[in-house]
Short mmCIF file of C-alpha atoms in Angstrom, two decimals:
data_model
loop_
_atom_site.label_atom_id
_atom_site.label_comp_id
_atom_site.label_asym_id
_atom_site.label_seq_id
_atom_site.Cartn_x
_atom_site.Cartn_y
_atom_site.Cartn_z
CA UNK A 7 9.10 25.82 -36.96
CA UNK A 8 12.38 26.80 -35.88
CA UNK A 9 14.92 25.45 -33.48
CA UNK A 10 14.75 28.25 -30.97
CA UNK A 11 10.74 28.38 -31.60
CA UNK A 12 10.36 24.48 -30.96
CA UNK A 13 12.61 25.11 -27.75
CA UNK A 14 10.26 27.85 -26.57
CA UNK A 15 7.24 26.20 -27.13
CA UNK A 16 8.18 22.89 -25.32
CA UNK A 17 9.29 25.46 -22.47
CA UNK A 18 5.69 27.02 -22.39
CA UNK A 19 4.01 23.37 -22.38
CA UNK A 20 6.19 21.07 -21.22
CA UNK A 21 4.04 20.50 -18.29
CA UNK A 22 1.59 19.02 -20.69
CA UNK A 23 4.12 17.10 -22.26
CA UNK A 24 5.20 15.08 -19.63
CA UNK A 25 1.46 14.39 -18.39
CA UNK A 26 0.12 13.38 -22.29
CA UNK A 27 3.04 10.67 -21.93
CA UNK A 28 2.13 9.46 -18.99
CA UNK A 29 -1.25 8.70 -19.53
CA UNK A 30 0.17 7.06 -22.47
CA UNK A 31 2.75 4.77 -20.29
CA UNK A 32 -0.67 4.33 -18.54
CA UNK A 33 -2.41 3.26 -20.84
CA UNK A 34 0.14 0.64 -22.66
CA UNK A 35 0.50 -0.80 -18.53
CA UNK A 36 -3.30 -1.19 -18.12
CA UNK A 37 -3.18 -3.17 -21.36
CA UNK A 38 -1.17 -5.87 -19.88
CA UNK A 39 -4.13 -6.98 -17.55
CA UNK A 40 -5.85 -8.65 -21.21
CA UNK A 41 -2.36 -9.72 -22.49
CA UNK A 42 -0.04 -10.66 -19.74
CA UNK A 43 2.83 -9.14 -21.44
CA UNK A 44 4.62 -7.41 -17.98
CA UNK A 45 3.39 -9.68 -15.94
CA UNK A 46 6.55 -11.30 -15.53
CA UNK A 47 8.30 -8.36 -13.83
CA UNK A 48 6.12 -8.40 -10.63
CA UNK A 49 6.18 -11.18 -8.07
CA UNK A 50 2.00 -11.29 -7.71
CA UNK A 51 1.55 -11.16 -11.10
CA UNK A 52 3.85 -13.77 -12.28
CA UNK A 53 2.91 -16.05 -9.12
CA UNK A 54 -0.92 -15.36 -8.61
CA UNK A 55 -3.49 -16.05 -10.51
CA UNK A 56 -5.62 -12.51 -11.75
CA UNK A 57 -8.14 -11.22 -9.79
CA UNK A 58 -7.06 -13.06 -6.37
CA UNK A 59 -7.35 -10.35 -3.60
CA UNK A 60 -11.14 -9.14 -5.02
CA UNK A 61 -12.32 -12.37 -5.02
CA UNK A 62 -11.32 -12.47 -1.57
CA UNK A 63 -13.16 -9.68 -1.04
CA UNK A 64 -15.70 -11.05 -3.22
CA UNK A 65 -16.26 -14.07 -1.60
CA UNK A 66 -16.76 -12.75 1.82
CA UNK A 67 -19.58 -11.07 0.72
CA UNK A 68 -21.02 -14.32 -0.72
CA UNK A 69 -20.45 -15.49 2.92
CA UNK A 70 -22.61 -12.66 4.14
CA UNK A 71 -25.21 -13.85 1.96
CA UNK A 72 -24.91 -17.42 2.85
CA UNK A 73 -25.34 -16.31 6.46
CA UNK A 74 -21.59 -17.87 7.31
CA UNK A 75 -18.79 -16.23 8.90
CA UNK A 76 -17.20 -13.56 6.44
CA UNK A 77 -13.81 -15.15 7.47
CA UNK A 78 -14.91 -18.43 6.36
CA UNK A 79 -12.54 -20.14 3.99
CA UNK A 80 -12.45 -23.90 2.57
CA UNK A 81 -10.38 -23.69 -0.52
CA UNK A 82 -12.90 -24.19 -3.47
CA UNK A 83 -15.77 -26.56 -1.86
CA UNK A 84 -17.85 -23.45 -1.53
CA UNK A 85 -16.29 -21.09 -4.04
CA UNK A 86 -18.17 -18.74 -6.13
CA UNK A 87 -14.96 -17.65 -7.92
CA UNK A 88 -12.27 -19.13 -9.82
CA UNK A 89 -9.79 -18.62 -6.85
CA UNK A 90 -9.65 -16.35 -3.63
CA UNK A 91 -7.37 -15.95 -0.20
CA UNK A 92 -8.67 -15.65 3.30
CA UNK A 93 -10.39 -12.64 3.83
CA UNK A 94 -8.48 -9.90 6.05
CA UNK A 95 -10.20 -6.47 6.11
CA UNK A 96 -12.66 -5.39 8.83
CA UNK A 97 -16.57 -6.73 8.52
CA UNK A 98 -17.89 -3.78 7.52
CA UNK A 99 -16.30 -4.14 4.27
CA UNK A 100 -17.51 -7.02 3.56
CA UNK A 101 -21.22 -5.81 4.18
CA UNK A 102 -20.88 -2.83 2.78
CA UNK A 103 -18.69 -3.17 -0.48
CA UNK A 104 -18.27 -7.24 -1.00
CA UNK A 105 -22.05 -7.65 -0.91
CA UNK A 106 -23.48 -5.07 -3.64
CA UNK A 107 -20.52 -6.88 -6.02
CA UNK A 108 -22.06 -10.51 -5.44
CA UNK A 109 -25.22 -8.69 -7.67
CA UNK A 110 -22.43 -9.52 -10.89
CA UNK A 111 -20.54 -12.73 -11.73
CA UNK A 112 -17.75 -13.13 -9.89
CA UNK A 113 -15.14 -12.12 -13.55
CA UNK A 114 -17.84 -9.05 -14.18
CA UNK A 115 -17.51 -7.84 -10.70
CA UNK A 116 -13.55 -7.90 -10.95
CA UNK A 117 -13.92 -5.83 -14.25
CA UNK A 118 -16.01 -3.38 -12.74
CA UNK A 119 -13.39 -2.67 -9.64
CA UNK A 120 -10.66 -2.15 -12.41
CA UNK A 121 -12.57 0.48 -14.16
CA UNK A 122 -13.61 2.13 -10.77
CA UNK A 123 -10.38 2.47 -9.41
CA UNK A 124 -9.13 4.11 -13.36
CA UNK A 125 -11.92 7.12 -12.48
CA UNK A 126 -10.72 6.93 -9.28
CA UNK A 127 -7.40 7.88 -10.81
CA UNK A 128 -8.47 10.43 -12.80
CA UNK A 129 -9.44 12.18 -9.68
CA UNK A 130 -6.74 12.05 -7.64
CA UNK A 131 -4.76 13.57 -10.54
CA UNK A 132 -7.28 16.21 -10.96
CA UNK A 133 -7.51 17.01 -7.53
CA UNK A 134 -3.33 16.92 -7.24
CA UNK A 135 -3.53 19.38 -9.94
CA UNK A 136 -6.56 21.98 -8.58
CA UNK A 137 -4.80 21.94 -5.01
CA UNK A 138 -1.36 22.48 -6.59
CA UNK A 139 -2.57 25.82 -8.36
CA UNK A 140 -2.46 24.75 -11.49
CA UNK A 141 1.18 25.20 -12.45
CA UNK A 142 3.93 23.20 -14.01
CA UNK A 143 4.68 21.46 -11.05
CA UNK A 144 0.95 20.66 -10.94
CA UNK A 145 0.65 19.12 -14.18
CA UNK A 146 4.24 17.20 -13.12
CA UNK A 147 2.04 15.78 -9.22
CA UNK A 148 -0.37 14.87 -11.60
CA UNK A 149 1.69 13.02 -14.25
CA UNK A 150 3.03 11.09 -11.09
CA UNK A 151 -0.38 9.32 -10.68
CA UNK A 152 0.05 7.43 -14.18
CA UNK A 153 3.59 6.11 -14.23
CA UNK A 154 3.39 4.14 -11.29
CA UNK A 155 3.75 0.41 -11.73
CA UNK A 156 2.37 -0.90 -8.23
CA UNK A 157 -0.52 0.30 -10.05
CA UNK A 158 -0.38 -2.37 -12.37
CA UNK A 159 -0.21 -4.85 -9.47
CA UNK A 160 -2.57 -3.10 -7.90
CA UNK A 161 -4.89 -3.96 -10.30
CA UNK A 162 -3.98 -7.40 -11.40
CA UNK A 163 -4.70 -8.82 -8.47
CA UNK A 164 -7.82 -6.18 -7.49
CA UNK A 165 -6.43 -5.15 -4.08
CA UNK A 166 -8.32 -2.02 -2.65
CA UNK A 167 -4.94 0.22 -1.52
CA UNK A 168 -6.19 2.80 -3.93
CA UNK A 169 -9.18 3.08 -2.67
CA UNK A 170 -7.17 3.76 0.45
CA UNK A 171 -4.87 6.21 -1.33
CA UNK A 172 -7.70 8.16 -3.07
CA UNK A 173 -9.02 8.53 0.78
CA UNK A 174 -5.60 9.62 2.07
CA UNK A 175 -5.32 12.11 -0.44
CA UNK A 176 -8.78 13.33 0.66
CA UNK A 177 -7.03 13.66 3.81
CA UNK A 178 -4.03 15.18 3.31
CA UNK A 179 -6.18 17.81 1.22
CA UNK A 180 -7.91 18.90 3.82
CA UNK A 181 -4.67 19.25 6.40
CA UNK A 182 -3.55 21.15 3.48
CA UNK A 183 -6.22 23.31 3.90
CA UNK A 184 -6.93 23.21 7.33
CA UNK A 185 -10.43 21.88 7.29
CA UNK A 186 -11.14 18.89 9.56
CA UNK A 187 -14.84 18.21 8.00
CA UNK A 188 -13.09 17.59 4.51
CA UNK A 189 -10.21 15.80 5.70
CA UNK A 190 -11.49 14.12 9.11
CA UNK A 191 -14.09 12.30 6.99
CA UNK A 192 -12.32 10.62 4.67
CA UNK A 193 -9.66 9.41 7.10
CA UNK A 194 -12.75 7.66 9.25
CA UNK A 195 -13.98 6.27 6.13
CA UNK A 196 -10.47 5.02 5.72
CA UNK A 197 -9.81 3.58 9.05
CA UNK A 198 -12.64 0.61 8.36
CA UNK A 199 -11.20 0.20 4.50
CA UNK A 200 -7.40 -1.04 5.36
CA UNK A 201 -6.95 0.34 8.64
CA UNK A 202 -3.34 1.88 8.14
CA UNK A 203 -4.65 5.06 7.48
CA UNK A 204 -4.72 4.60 12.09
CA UNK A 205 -0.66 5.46 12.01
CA UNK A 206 -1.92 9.58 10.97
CA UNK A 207 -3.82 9.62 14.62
CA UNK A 208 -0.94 11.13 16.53
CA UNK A 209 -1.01 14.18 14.26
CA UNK A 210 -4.74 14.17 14.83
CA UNK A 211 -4.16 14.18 18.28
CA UNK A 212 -1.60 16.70 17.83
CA UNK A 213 -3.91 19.65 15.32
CA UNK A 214 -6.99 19.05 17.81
CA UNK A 215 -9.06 16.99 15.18
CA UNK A 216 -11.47 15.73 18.22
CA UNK A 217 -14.46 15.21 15.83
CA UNK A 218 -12.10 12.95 12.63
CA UNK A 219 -11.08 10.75 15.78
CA UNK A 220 -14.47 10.40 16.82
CA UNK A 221 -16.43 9.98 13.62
CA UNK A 222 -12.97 7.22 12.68
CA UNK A 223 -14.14 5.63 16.25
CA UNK A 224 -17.56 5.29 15.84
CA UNK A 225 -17.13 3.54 12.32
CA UNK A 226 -15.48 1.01 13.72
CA UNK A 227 -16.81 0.20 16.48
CA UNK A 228 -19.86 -0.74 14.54
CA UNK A 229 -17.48 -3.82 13.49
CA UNK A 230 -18.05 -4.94 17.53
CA UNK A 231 -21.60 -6.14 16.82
CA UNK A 232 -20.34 -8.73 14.54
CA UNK A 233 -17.54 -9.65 16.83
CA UNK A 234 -19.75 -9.43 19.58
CA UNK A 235 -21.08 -13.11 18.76
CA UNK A 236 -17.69 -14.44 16.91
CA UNK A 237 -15.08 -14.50 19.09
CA UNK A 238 -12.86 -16.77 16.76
CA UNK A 239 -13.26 -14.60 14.23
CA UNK A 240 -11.71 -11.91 16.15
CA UNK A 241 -9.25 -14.05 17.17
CA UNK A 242 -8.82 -14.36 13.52
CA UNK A 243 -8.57 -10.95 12.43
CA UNK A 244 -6.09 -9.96 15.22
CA UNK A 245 -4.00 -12.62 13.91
CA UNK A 246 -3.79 -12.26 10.40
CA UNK A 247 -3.30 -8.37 10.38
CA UNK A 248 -0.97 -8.26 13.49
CA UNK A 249 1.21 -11.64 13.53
CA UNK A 250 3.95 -10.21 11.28
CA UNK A 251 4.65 -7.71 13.12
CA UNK A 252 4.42 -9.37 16.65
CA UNK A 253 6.32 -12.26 15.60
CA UNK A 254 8.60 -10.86 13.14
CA UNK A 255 7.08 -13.05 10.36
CA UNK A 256 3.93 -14.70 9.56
CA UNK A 257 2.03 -16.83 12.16
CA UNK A 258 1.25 -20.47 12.28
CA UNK A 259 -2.03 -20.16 11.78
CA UNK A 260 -3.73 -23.10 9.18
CA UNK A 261 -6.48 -21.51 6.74
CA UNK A 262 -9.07 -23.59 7.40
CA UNK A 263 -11.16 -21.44 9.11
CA UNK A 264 -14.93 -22.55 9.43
CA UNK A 265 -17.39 -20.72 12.29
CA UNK A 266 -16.14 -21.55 16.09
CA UNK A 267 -12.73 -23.44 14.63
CA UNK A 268 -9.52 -22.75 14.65
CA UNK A 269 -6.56 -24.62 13.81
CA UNK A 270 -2.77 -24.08 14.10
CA UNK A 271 -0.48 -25.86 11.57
CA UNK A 272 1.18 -28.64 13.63
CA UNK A 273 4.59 -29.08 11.54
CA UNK A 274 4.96 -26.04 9.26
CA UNK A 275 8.02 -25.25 6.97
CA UNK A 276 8.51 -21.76 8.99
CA UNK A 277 11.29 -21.19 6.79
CA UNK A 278 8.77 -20.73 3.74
CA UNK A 279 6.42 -18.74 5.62
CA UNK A 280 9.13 -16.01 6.26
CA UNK A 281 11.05 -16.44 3.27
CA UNK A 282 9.13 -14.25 0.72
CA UNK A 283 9.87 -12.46 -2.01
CA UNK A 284 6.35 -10.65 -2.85
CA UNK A 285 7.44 -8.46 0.32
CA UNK A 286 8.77 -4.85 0.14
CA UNK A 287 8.59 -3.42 3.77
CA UNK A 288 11.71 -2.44 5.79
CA UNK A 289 11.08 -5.57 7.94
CA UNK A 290 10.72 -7.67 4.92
CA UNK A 291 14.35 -6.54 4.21
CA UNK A 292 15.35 -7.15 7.68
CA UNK A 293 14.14 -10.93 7.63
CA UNK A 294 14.81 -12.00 4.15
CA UNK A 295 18.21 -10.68 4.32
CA UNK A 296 19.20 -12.08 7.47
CA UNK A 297 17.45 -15.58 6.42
CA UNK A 298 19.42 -15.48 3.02
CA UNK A 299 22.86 -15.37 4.56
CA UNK A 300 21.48 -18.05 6.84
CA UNK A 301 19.96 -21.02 5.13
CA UNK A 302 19.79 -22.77 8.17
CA UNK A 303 17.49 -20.09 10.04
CA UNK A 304 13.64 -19.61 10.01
CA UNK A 305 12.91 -16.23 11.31
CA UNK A 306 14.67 -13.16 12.41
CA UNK A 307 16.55 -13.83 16.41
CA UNK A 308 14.28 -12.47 19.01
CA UNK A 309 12.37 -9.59 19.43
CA UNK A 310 14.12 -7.44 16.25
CA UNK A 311 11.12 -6.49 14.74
CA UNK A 312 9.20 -4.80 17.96
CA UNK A 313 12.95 -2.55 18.84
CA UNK A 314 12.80 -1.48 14.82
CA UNK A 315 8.93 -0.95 14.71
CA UNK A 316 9.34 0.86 18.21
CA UNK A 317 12.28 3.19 17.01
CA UNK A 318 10.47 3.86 14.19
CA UNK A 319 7.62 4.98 16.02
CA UNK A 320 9.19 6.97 18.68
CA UNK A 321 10.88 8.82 16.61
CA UNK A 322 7.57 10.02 14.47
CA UNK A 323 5.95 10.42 18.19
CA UNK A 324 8.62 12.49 19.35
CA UNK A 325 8.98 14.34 16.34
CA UNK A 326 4.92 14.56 15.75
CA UNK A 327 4.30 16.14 19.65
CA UNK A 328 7.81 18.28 20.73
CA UNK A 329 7.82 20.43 17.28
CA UNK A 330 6.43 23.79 18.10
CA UNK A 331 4.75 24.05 14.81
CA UNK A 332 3.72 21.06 12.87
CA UNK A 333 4.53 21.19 9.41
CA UNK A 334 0.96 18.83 8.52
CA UNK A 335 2.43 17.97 4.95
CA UNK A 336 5.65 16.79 6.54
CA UNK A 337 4.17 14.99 8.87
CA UNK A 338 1.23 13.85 6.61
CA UNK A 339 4.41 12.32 4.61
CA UNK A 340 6.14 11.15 8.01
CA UNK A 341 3.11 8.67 9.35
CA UNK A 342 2.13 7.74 5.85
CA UNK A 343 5.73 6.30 4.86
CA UNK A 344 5.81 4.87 8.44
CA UNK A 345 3.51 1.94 7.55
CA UNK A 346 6.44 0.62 4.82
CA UNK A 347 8.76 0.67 7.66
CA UNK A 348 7.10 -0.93 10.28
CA UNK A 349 4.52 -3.42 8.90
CA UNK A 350 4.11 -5.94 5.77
CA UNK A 351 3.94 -3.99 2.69
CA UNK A 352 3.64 -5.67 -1.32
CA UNK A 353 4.43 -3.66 -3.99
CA UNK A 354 0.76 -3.14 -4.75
CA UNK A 355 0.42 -1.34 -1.16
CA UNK A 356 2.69 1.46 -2.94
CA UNK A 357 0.04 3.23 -4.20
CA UNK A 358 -0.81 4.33 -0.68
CA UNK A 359 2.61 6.17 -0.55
CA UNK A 360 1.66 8.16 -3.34
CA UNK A 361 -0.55 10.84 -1.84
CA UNK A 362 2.54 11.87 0.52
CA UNK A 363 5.01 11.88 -2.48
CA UNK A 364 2.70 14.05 -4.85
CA UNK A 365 1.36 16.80 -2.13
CA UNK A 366 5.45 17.23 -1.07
CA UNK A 367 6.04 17.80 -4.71
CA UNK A 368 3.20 20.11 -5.43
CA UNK A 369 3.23 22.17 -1.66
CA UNK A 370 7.20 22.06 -0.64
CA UNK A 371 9.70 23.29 -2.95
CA UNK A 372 12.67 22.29 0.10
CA UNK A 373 11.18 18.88 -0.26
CA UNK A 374 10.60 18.85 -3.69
CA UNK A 375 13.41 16.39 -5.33
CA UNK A 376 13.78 14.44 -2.58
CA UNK A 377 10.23 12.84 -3.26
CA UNK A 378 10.57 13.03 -6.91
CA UNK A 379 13.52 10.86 -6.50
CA UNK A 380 12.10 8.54 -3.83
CA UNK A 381 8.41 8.20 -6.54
CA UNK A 382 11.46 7.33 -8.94
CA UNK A 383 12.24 4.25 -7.41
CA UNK A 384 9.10 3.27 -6.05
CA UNK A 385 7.31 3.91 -9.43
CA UNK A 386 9.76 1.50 -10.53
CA UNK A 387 8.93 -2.21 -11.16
CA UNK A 388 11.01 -4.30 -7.76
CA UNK A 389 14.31 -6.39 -9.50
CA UNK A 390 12.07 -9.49 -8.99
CA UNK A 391 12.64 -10.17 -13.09
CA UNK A 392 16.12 -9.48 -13.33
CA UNK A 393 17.14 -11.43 -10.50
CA UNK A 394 15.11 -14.52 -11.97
CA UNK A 395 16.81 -13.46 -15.35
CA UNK A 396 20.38 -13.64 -13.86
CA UNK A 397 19.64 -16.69 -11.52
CA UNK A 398 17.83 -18.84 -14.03
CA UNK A 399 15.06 -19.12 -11.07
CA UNK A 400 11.82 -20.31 -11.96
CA UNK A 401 8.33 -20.50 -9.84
CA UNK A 402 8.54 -23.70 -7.84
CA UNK A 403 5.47 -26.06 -8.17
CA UNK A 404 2.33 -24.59 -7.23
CA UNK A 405 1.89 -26.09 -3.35
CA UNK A 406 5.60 -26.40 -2.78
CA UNK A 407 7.15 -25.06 0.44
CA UNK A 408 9.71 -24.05 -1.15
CA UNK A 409 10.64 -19.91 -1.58
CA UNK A 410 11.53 -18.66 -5.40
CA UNK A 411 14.35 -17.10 -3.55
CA UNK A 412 15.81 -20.25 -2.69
CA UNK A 413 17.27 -20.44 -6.02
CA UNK A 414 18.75 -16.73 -6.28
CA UNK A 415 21.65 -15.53 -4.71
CA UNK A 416 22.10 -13.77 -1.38
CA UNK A 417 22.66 -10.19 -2.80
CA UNK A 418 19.86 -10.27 -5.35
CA UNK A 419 17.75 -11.14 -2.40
CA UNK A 420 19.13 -7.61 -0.31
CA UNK A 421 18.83 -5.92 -3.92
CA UNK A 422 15.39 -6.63 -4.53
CA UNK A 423 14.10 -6.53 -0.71
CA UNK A 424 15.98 -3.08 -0.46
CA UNK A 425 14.45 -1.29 -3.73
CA UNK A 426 11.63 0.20 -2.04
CA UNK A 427 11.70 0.51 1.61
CA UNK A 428 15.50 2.26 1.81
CA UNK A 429 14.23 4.96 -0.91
CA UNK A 430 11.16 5.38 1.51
CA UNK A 431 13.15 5.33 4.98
CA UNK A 432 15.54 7.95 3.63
CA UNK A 433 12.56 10.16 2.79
CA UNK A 434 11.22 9.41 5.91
CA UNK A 435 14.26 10.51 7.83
CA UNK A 436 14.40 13.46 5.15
CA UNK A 437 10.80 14.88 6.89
CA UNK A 438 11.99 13.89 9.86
CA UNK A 439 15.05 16.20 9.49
CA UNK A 440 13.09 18.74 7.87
CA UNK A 441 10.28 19.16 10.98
CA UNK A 442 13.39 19.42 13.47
CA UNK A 443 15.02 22.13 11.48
CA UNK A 444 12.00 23.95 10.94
CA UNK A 445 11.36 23.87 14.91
CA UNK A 446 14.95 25.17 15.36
CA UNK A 447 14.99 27.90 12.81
CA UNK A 448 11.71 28.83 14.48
CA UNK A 449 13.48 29.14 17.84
CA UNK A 450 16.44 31.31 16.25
CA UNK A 451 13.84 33.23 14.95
CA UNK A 452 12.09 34.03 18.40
CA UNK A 453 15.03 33.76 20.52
CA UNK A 454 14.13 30.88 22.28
#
C-alpha cells in the first residue's frame, strides 16, 4: 500500500478509527476496576473503598425488606455489605431498583450494575450515532462515550449518574426531534432517579410539554405516601440533597439516623466538612479556594453561594423565556451544564454532562469545537494525582478530620477545583451567547 493510498484510506475511515480506539481506551479503563492500577488518579477511587455508593443503594433496599426506614444508617451493626454511605435518592428508588438487587449477594449485585451500565453504554453510543445520521461526526459523538474517565469513577464506586445520563439523552433525543412522548418520558423517569434532571423544567415550560411535567409530577409524588408517615425522614432528605447549596457547604447533620431521630453534630470540625477535594462544581471552586488562602476560615462569608446559584439561574431563565425561538439543543446544553455550576458535583456526576456535549457535536456545527474542547477537559482525569505527586500528600488516617488538601499548596487546590467547572461555565456562557445571537439575527432578519 502506498503513501498516498494509506492517506486516502484513513481519510475514508477515519471515523472508524478513532471509535475502534476508543473502545480500546475503554476497555484497558474498565480493567482497572479488578486491578486497581488508575485508581490513584481519582479522589473516590484512591479514598473509598469499591462499590460504596451501590451499596448505599443496596442497603436501603435491605431496609425496605427489614421494614425500617430506607434512610436508616448505623455504620456496620446492621450491614449486609462490606461498607455503604447514607442513602440520598428519593424512596422510590429504593423500592423499585435497591430491592430486586437484595435477590444477589451484596459483591454479585455490584457486578451486575457494572455490566448494566457497559450495555447501557453501548446504547447511548448507538443512539448518538443513529440520531447523528450516521456520518463522521457520528462515529466521532459516539467515540466520545468511551474515553471518558468519570466513567471509571462512575463505576468504581457504582453511582447511578449514568443511568441518569442514558435518560437525559433519551430526552434530549426527543427535543431533537420534537416528540414529547419520547422525550417527556424519560425525563419523568429521571426526575425520581437523581432529581437534577428538574433544572430542564423551564424549557418544558417554555416548548408547552404539559403532559412530561405532569407524568415527572405524578412520579414523584408517589414518594409522599412514604413521607406521609416519616416526617424525619423528610427532614432528612431535604437536608442532605439541599444543605450545600443553602449553606454554602455541607450541613451539620450527624449520620446516625434511626426511625423518628435525628441528631446534629454538637462540636464538628466545619473546616473538614467544607474542605474537600472529591468536589468539582463551580461552588466547590468557590469554597475550597477561598478556604485555601484562608486556613483560618470554615466556610465561604455569607450568603455567596445563593447570589452565584441565583445569577446562574437568572440568566438561563431569562435566556430560556425572552428568546423568540428556542434553540432546544442549546438550551438542552444550557440547563444540563447548569447543575455543575450551581450544586455539588464529583467527578463521577460528569457523565451526566455528556449527553449535552455529544448532541452539540453531532446537531451544531457553530457549536461544534467548543464542546469538543470542553469533553476534552472533562474527559480528562481532575489533577488530584499530580498535585499529591508534587506535594508529597498522602490520605490522612481513615477517621481523621483532617482534608488531603491540607497538605497541598494553595494553587494546586484552585488548579484542581478549577479543571472541570471553568471548561463547563465557559460552555455554558458559550450557549448562552449563542441563543442571544440567534434571537438577534432573527430580529435583523424580520426587521424587528
Amino acid at each position: 500500500m502506498t503513501i498516498n493510498s494509506l492517506r486516502s484510506w484513513f481519510r475514508m475511515y477515519w471515523g472508524f478509527v478513532l471509535l475502534a480506539t476508543a473502545v480500546l481506551f475503554h476497555a484497558f479503563m474498565m480493567g482497572s476496576l479488578f486491578w486497581g492500577y488508575l485508581d490513584s488518579l481519582f479522589d473516590n477511587s484512591h479514598s473509598l473503598p469499591q462499590g460504596i455508593d451501590f451499596f448505599s443503594v443496596y442497603e436501603a433496599g435491605n431496609s425496605v425488606l427489614e421494614n425500617r426506614s430506607v434512610y436508616y444508617f448505623d455504620g456496620a451493626d446492621s450491614s449486609v455489605t462490606p461498607h455503604h454511605n447514607p442513602f440520598r435518592y428519593l424512596p422510590l428508588i429504593a423500592y423499585v431498583v435497591a430491592v430486586p438487587f437484595n435477590a444477589l449477594p451484596a459483591w454479585e449485585g455490584y457486578w451486575t450494575w457494572v455490566a448494566i451500565n457497559e450495555l447501557l453504554l453501548i446504547v447511548c453510543a448507538y443512539l448518538t450515532w443513529r440520531v447523528a445520521g450516521r456520518t463522521d461526526w457520528a462515529l466521532v459523538a459516539a467515540a466520545m462515550w468511551f474515553m471518558f474517565t468519570p466513567f471509571y469513577v462512575e463505576l468504581y464506586v457504582g453511582q447511578f449518574s449514568f443511568l441518569m445520563a442514558t435518560l437525559l439523552l433519551l430526552t434530549g433525543i426527543g427535543l431533537v426531534r420534537g416528540r414529547e412522548l419520547q422525550g417527556g418520558l424519560p425525563w419523568a423517569v429521571s426526575i425520581v432517579s437523581k432529581s437534577n434532571s428538574a433544572l430542564l423544567l423551564p424549557l418544558f415550560v417554555r416548548i408547552g410539554w404539559w403532559r412530561a411535567i405532569a407524568a415527572g409530577a405524578a412520579l414523584v409524588a408517589l414518594n409522599a405516601a412514604y413521607f406521609a408517615g416519616r416526617l424525619r425522614d423528610l427532614q432528612y432528605f431535604l437536608w442532605i440533597n439541599l444543605s450545600q447549596v443553602l449553606d454554602g457547604g455541607y450541613g451539620l447533620l450527624d449520620y446516625q439516623l434511626r426511625p423518628g431521630e435525628m441528631r446534629f453534630l454538637e462540636d464538628p470540625d466545619q473546616r473538614f466538612l467544607q474542605f474537600s477535594s472529591g468536589e468539582h462544581g463551580l461552588l466547590a471552586l468557590v469554597r475550597n479556594s477561598y478556604l485555601a488562602f484562608d486556613s483560618t476560615a470554615t466556610n465561604l462569608p455569607g450568603p455567596f453561594a445563593l447570589v452565584l446559584v441565583g445569577a446562574v439561574v437568572s440568566i438561563g431563565l431569562g435566556v430560556t423565556f425572552l428568546s423568540r425561538r428556542p434553540d432546544v439543543v442549546a438550551l438542552f446544553g444550557v440547563w444540563t451544564s447548569t447543575f455543575f455550576l450551581v450544586y455539588t458535583a464529583w467527578e463521577h456526576h460528569y457523565v451526566m454532562l455528556l449527553p449535552a456535549l455529544v448532541l452539540l457535536v453531532a446537531l451544531r456545527p457553530a457549536s461544534r469545537w467548543f464542546a469538543l474542547v470542553t469533553f476534552a477537559f472533562v474527559a480528562l482525569p481532575s489533577p488530584y494525582w499530580l498535585v499529591n505527586a508534587v506535594s508529597g500528600a498522602s490520605l490522612p488516617p481513615p477517621g481523621s478530620l483532617v482534608s488531603i488538601q491540607e497538605s497541598w499548596p494553595a494553587w494546586g487546590v484552585v488548579l484542581h477545583h478549577a479543571a472541570k467547572p471553568l471548561p463547563v461555565l465557559a460552555l455554558w456562557a458559550h450557549l448562552v451567547y449563542a441563543q442571544v445571537r440567534n434571537d438577534t439575527m432573527l430580529g435583523e432578519g424580520t426587521g424587528e
